[in-house]
Backbone as a ProteinNet text record, in pm:
[ID]
protein_1_A
[PRIMARY]
MSLPVDAHGMRPDYLDDGIPPVKPLVLLETDGTVIHIRSVARLQTALTQRRRLAVRTVVETLGADVLPDHPRGGYHLWLRLPRGTDESEFLSAALARGTALAPGTYFHADQPDVPRVRLSYAAAPTTADLVTGIHRLEGLV
[TERTIARY]
6691.6	6767.1	6707.8	6791.8	6743.2	6773.2	6697.4	6716.1	6759	6841.7	6883.9	6764.9	6768.2	6667.1	6736.8	6661.5	6712.8	6607.2	6613.4	6521.3	6375.8	6354.9	6219.7	6168.8	6248.1	6206.9	6291.6	6233.1	6305.6	6348.4	6467.4	6522	6476.7	6380.1	6329.9	6434	6539.1	6641	6722.3	6705.9	6775.1	6684.1	6559.6	6467	6512.9	6560.5	6604	6717.9	6804.7	6918.6	6878.7	6781.4	6751.3	6646.1	6562.9	6455.6	6483.4	6489.5	6515.7	6401.7	6433.2	6328.1	6228.3	6101.4	5994.1	5918.6	5895.2	5818.8	5672	5591.1	5450.8	5375.5	5268.7	5183.3	5142.6	5076.7	5043.1	4952.5	4978.5	4899.7	4845.6	4727.1	4669.6	4659.8	4689.2	4673.3	4570.5	4461.8	4353.6	4318.8	4332.8	4299.8	4368.6	4492.5	4567.4	4538	4449.5	4415.7	4488.1	4551.5	4620.2	4528.7	4507.3	4418	4498.3	4491.2	4559.5	4475.5	4538.6	4468.8	4392.3	4447.7	4379.3	4242.1	4234.1	4106.3	4010.5	4061	3977.8	3924	4006.9	3964.3	3853.7	3866	3760.9	3631.1	3643.5	3525.4	3459	3538.8	3484.2	3410.6	3467.8	3403.5	3271.4	3271.5	3149.2	3041.1	3078.9	2981	2927.1	3012.7	2968.4	2866.2	2892.4	2798.6	2665.5	2672.8	2550.8	2471.4	2542.7	2474.7	2402.3	2469.1	2406.4	2283.8	2296	2183.9	2068.5	2099.8	1995.7	1926.1	2001	1942.8	1850.7	1900.1	1820.3	1692	1704.9	1588.8	1487.5	1535.2	1443.3	1367.9	1438.2	1373.5	1274.1	1311.8	1222.2	1101.3	1120.7	1015.3	928.2	991.6	919.1	901.6	975.9	966.4	1080.9	1108.7	1220.5	1199.6	1072.8	1045.9	1097	1104.6	1149.3	1298.9	1369.9	1515.3	1560.4	1529	1563.8	1714.6	1787.5	1933.4	2000.8	2077.6	2149.7	2287.2	2316.6	2444.7	2561.7	2679.3	2801.1	2891.6	2852.6	2932.6	2850.2	2916.8	2848.7	2798.5	2699.8	2647.3	2495.1	2430.7	2285.8	2223.3	2094.6	2011.8	1908.7	1882.2	1777	1653.5	1551.1	1426.4	1333.4	1288.9	1200.2	1056	983.6	843	754.6	634.8	544	512.2	497.5	459.2	336.2	336.2	223.9	231.4	328.2	342.9	388.4	325.7	367.7	486.4	602.2	725.9	717.2	663.4	653.1	562.8	450.2	360.1	425.9	497.7	567.7	671.5	750.4	853.8	792.9	681.4	613.3	562.8	504.3	453.4	568	678.9	795.5	848.9	858.8	909.2	815.5	685.8	588.9	607.5	659.8	687.2	827.3	904.8	1037.7	1152.7	1129	1235.8	1254.9	1374.9	1406.8	1474.8	1424.8	1479.7	1502.5	1584.4	1607.9	1527.2	1466.8	1390.6	1481.9	1440	1518.8	1533.1	1431.4	1437	1552.9	1604.3	1719.7	1845.1	1847.4	1968.8	1958.2	1853	1833.9	1834.1	1898	1899.5	1762.8	1693.1	1558.5	1464.4	1343.4	1245.2	1275.7	1291.5	1318	1195.6	1218.5	1108.6	1010	1058.4	972.3	1024.1	935.3	981.9	1075.8	1177.2	1274.2	1307.4	1346.3	1394.9	1528.2	1608.2	1741.2	1743.1	1778.8	1792.7	1941.8	1989.1	2130.9	2156.7	2220.5	2253.8	2378.2	2456	2576.9	2544.9	2435.1	2404	2330.6	2276.2	2205.1	2304.6	2268.8	2362.5	2406.6	2314	2347.3	2276.3	2317.3	2249.3	2106.6	2083.9	1947.6	1859	1912.5	1837.5	1806.8	1902	1883.7	1767.2	1768.3	1662.6	1527.4	1524.6	1399.7	1346	1434.5	1392.5	1331.3	1387.7	1333	1198	1188.7	1062.1	949.6	982.7	880.7	818.2	884.9	833.3	731.8	718.8	627.4	486	421.2	285.6	276.8	387.7	387.3	408.9	469.2	501.1	388.7
3563.3	3586.5	3709.1	3796.7	3916.5	3908.7	3986.2	3992.8	4133.8	4145.5	4279	4358.8	4488	4578.4	4686.8	4747.9	4862.7	4972.8	5071.9	5185.3	5143.1	5027.9	4980.1	4876.8	4842.2	4744.3	4618.2	4506.8	4380	4336.6	4276.9	4231	4087.3	4067.7	3933.1	3839.2	3895	3807.8	3735.5	3773.7	3706.6	3610.8	3598.7	3514.6	3369.9	3313.3	3173.6	3153.6	3254.5	3243.1	3272	3360.2	3408	3330.4	3255.2	3182.7	3034	2969.1	2824.7	2750.7	2641.8	2567.6	2507.8	2513.6	2458.5	2358.6	2243.9	2144.2	2160.2	2221.5	2241.6	2110.6	2110.3	1991.5	1956.3	2041.2	2039.8	2160.4	2239.8	2360	2360.4	2412.9	2438.1	2588.1	2640.3	2783.4	2805.6	2871	2897.1	3044.5	3112.5	3254.6	3333.7	3300.1	3373.4	3332.4	3236.1	3190.4	3060.4	3051.6	2929.3	2850.1	2724.9	2639	2519.8	2493.5	2377.1	2253.1	2148.6	2024.6	1972.8	1990.3	1944.6	2011.9	2139.3	2210.9	2155.9	2124.6	2069	1932.1	1852.1	1720.1	1732.7	1829.5	1850.6	1894.5	1984.1	2031.2	1915.3	1831.8	1717.9	1623	1598.1	1511.3	1570.8	1699.9	1766.3	1764	1790.6	1789.1	1648.5	1549.4	1410.4	1374.3	1413.1	1384.9	1456.8	1583.9	1659.9	1598.1	1557.3	1497.7	1370.3	1284.9	1159.8	1187.3	1285.1	1322.8	1377.1	1462.3	1520.4	1412.3	1321.3	1213	1128.8	1087.9	1003.9	1076.9	1205.3	1281.3	1302.2	1330.5	1348.1	1218.7	1108.6	979.8	943.2	960.5	926.4	1020	1147.3	1247.6	1261.9	1261	1291.6	1171.1	1065.4	945.7	933.6	810.9	781.7	837.1	853.1	904.1	1047.9	1121.3	1261.1	1268.8	1163.6	1164.3	1036.4	1024.5	901.5	883.1	991.8	985.2	1035.4	949.2	990.1	1041.9	1166	1224.5	1165.7	1176	1129	1245.3	1364.3	1480.8	1605.5	1717	1842.4	1910.7	1998.1	2079.6	2078.8	2013.2	2023	1887.1	1878.4	1765.5	1818.5	1741.4	1775.8	1696	1765.5	1700.1	1697.5	1580	1561.2	1573.6	1664.4	1686	1605.3	1569.3	1494.2	1573.3	1500.9	1565.9	1652	1766.9	1857.3	1952.8	1932.1	2023.6	2158.6	2263.6	2398.7	2434.7	2445.5	2470.3	2598.9	2704	2832.3	2822.2	2753.4	2736.1	2653.3	2548	2465	2547.9	2626.1	2708.7	2811.6	2871.3	2969	2903.3	2784.3	2712.5	2672.3	2628.9	2591.5	2713.5	2824.5	2947.2	2995.5	2981.6	3020.6	2937	2815.2	2728.2	2750.1	2836.9	2868.9	2795.1	2729.6	2658.9	2720.2	2768.5	2828.7	2724.7	2712.7	2622	2702	2649.4	2716	2646.2	2724.2	2662.9	2585.5	2466.4	2385.6	2448	2524	2585.1	2682.7	2735.7	2826.9	2754.9	2624.3	2547.6	2458.7	2477.9	2399.5	2492.1	2447.6	2526.8	2522.1	2409.7	2397.8	2348.3	2324.4	2282.3	2139.4	2113.5	1976.2	1887.6	1755.4	1660.8	1659.9	1678.2	1689.5	1805.7	1868.1	1979.2	1929.7	2007.1	1976.8	2105.4	2089.8	2203.4	2163.7	2263.6	2237.6	2272.3	2173.8	2191.3	2193.3	2299.3	2310.9	2262.3	2147.4	2099.2	2167.5	2228.5	2298.7	2436.6	2497.5	2634.3	2642.2	2533.2	2536.1	2569.2	2660.9	2700	2583.2	2492.5	2376.4	2253.9	2137.1	2015.4	2011.5	2068.8	2075.3	2160.8	2272.2	2356.2	2280.2	2202	2122.1	2024.7	1950.9	1852.4	1922.5	2031.3	2106.2	2156.7	2210	2260.9	2153.6	2034.6	1922.9	1879.7	1871.1	1830.7	1928.7	2055.1	2155.5	2131.4	2051.7	2022.6	1908.8	1840.9	1726.5	1770.9	1693.1	1721.5	1812.5	1870.6	1955.8	1876.5	1761.4	1678.8	1581.4
1253.3	1132.3	1063.9	1014.1	946.5	797.1	721.3	577	540.3	438	394.9	341.1	361.7	308	227.3	138.2	64.2	73.1	-10.6	-5.2	-30.2	-92.7	-123.7	-23.9	74.2	174.8	168.4	213.4	217.9	78.2	69.9	-57.8	-83.6	-174.8	-199.6	-258.7	-320.2	-377.8	-269.9	-142.9	-33.6	45.3	4.4	80.3	90.8	-17.3	-13.4	85	98.3	189.2	333.8	354	488.2	563.1	493.1	560.4	552.2	666.8	664.7	596.3	526.6	457.4	556.7	519.2	600.5	514.4	568.6	495.1	535.5	447.6	483.5	487.5	564.5	570.2	427.7	361.7	220.3	203.4	103.8	82.3	-59.2	-75.3	-206.2	-220.3	-334.9	-354.8	-463.4	-426.9	-520.2	-513.3	-623.4	-628.1	-518	-487	-386.9	-244.4	-223.7	-89.5	-62	52.4	90.3	182.6	149.5	226	276.4	404.2	459.3	432.1	388.1	356.2	477.3	595.1	715.2	727	692.8	697.6	593.4	475.8	369.6	412.3	476	521.8	626.2	717.7	818.6	751.7	653.5	581	507.3	442.4	369.3	463.9	579.9	678.5	724.9	754.7	801	693.8	568.6	459.9	434.9	446.1	428.9	536	660.4	769.4	747	704.3	677.1	561.8	456.3	341.3	383.4	458.8	503.5	590.9	680.1	765.5	681.4	585.3	499.8	417.9	359.7	279.5	367.3	482.7	573.6	616	649.5	696.4	584.8	463	349.6	323.2	316.6	286.5	396.1	523.4	634.3	641.3	607.3	623.2	499.4	381.9	258.2	166.1	191.1	108.7	9.9	-27.7	-117.6	-258.5	-301.1	-436	-454.2	-345.3	-352.3	-381.8	-345.9	-363.1	-432.9	-563.5	-633.5	-651.3	-654.6	-672.5	-545.6	-480.7	-360.7	-401.3	-368.2	-409.1	-331.3	-389.5	-323.5	-283.8	-314.6	-280.9	-302.1	-310	-336.6	-211.4	-230.8	-122.2	-116.6	-212.4	-226.7	-252.7	-220.7	-261.3	-359.6	-462.5	-558.4	-523.9	-473.1	-435.7	-555.5	-588.9	-703.8	-656.4	-718.1	-682.9	-777.3	-733.3	-820.9	-948.3	-1058.7	-1185.2	-1163.3	-1227.3	-1216.1	-1097.8	-1008	-894.7	-946.2	-902.2	-937.8	-848.7	-910.4	-835.8	-752.7	-812.1	-741.2	-619	-632.1	-518.2	-408.4	-449	-351.1	-275.7	-349.7	-286.3	-191.8	-230.8	-144.5	-16.9	-30.9	86	179.1	122.1	203.1	277.6	207.8	269.4	380.5	359.5	462.4	589.3	573.4	688.9	745.2	679.2	730.8	666.4	553.1	482.8	344	319.9	190.5	102.1	-18.5	-119.2	-246.1	-334.8	-463.3	-571.5	-662.2	-771.1	-865.4	-901.9	-993.5	-1130.6	-1172.5	-1305.8	-1319.4	-1210.2	-1216.9	-1265.1	-1253.8	-1280.7	-1403.1	-1484.1	-1605.9	-1726.7	-1833.2	-1956.2	-2024.7	-2010.5	-2066.8	-1956.5	-1988.9	-1888.9	-1844.6	-1713.8	-1667.5	-1686.6	-1690.8	-1711.4	-1595	-1474.1	-1355	-1270.8	-1194.2	-1110.6	-1001.3	-977.3	-871.6	-797.8	-673	-595.5	-532.8	-506.8	-451.6	-303.3	-222.7	-79.1	-47.5	11.9	44.7	186.5	199.5	333.3	386.2	299	342.7	400.8	357.5	398.3	531.6	579.5	707.9	818.8	908.4	1014.9	1103.4	1134.1	1218.3	1161.3	1208.3	1164.1	1218.9	1336.1	1390.4	1299.9	1249.1	1156	1027.5	982.1	860.8	878.3	986.4	1013.1	1028.7	1104.2	1123.4	990.3	906.5	776.4	689.2	691.7	613.2	671.3	802.7	865.5	833.1	814.4	780.8	642.4	559.2	425.1	424.8	539.6	547.3	512	427.4	385	261.2	221.3	101.7	-26.3	-12.8	-130.1	-155.5
[MASK]
+++++++++++++++++++++++++++++++++++++++++++++++++++++++++++++++++++++++++++++++++++++++++++++++++++++++++++++++++++++++++++++++++++++++++++++

């Protein structure tokens, strides 16, 4: 099926007549990007699996005290460090072992009650990298 054109190109006023209706699976439009719900569902499943793996690995490797709150979504785990731990020294030691974490102070408007660091389970290239990165923190807490 063809659409009429004029000197400026295709005539958008004929689109409704020229293109047969299509029932999309379901689309979300955010900032001009079209996302298929099926892709979002796959992403949600993958993130849920990663989160569960990260929680289990943190608790088994570092102890339950490090993760008093188990998240139900998101992309990060907040690891609670013992009172008096120097966050900067902990982050440097973790990085020296090959695990990058974000300082908790970057995400607080005021000083938190205990030091925390943010571990991103979504940013790890693979689940094996995620597990290895957590295991590298053993003995630092």
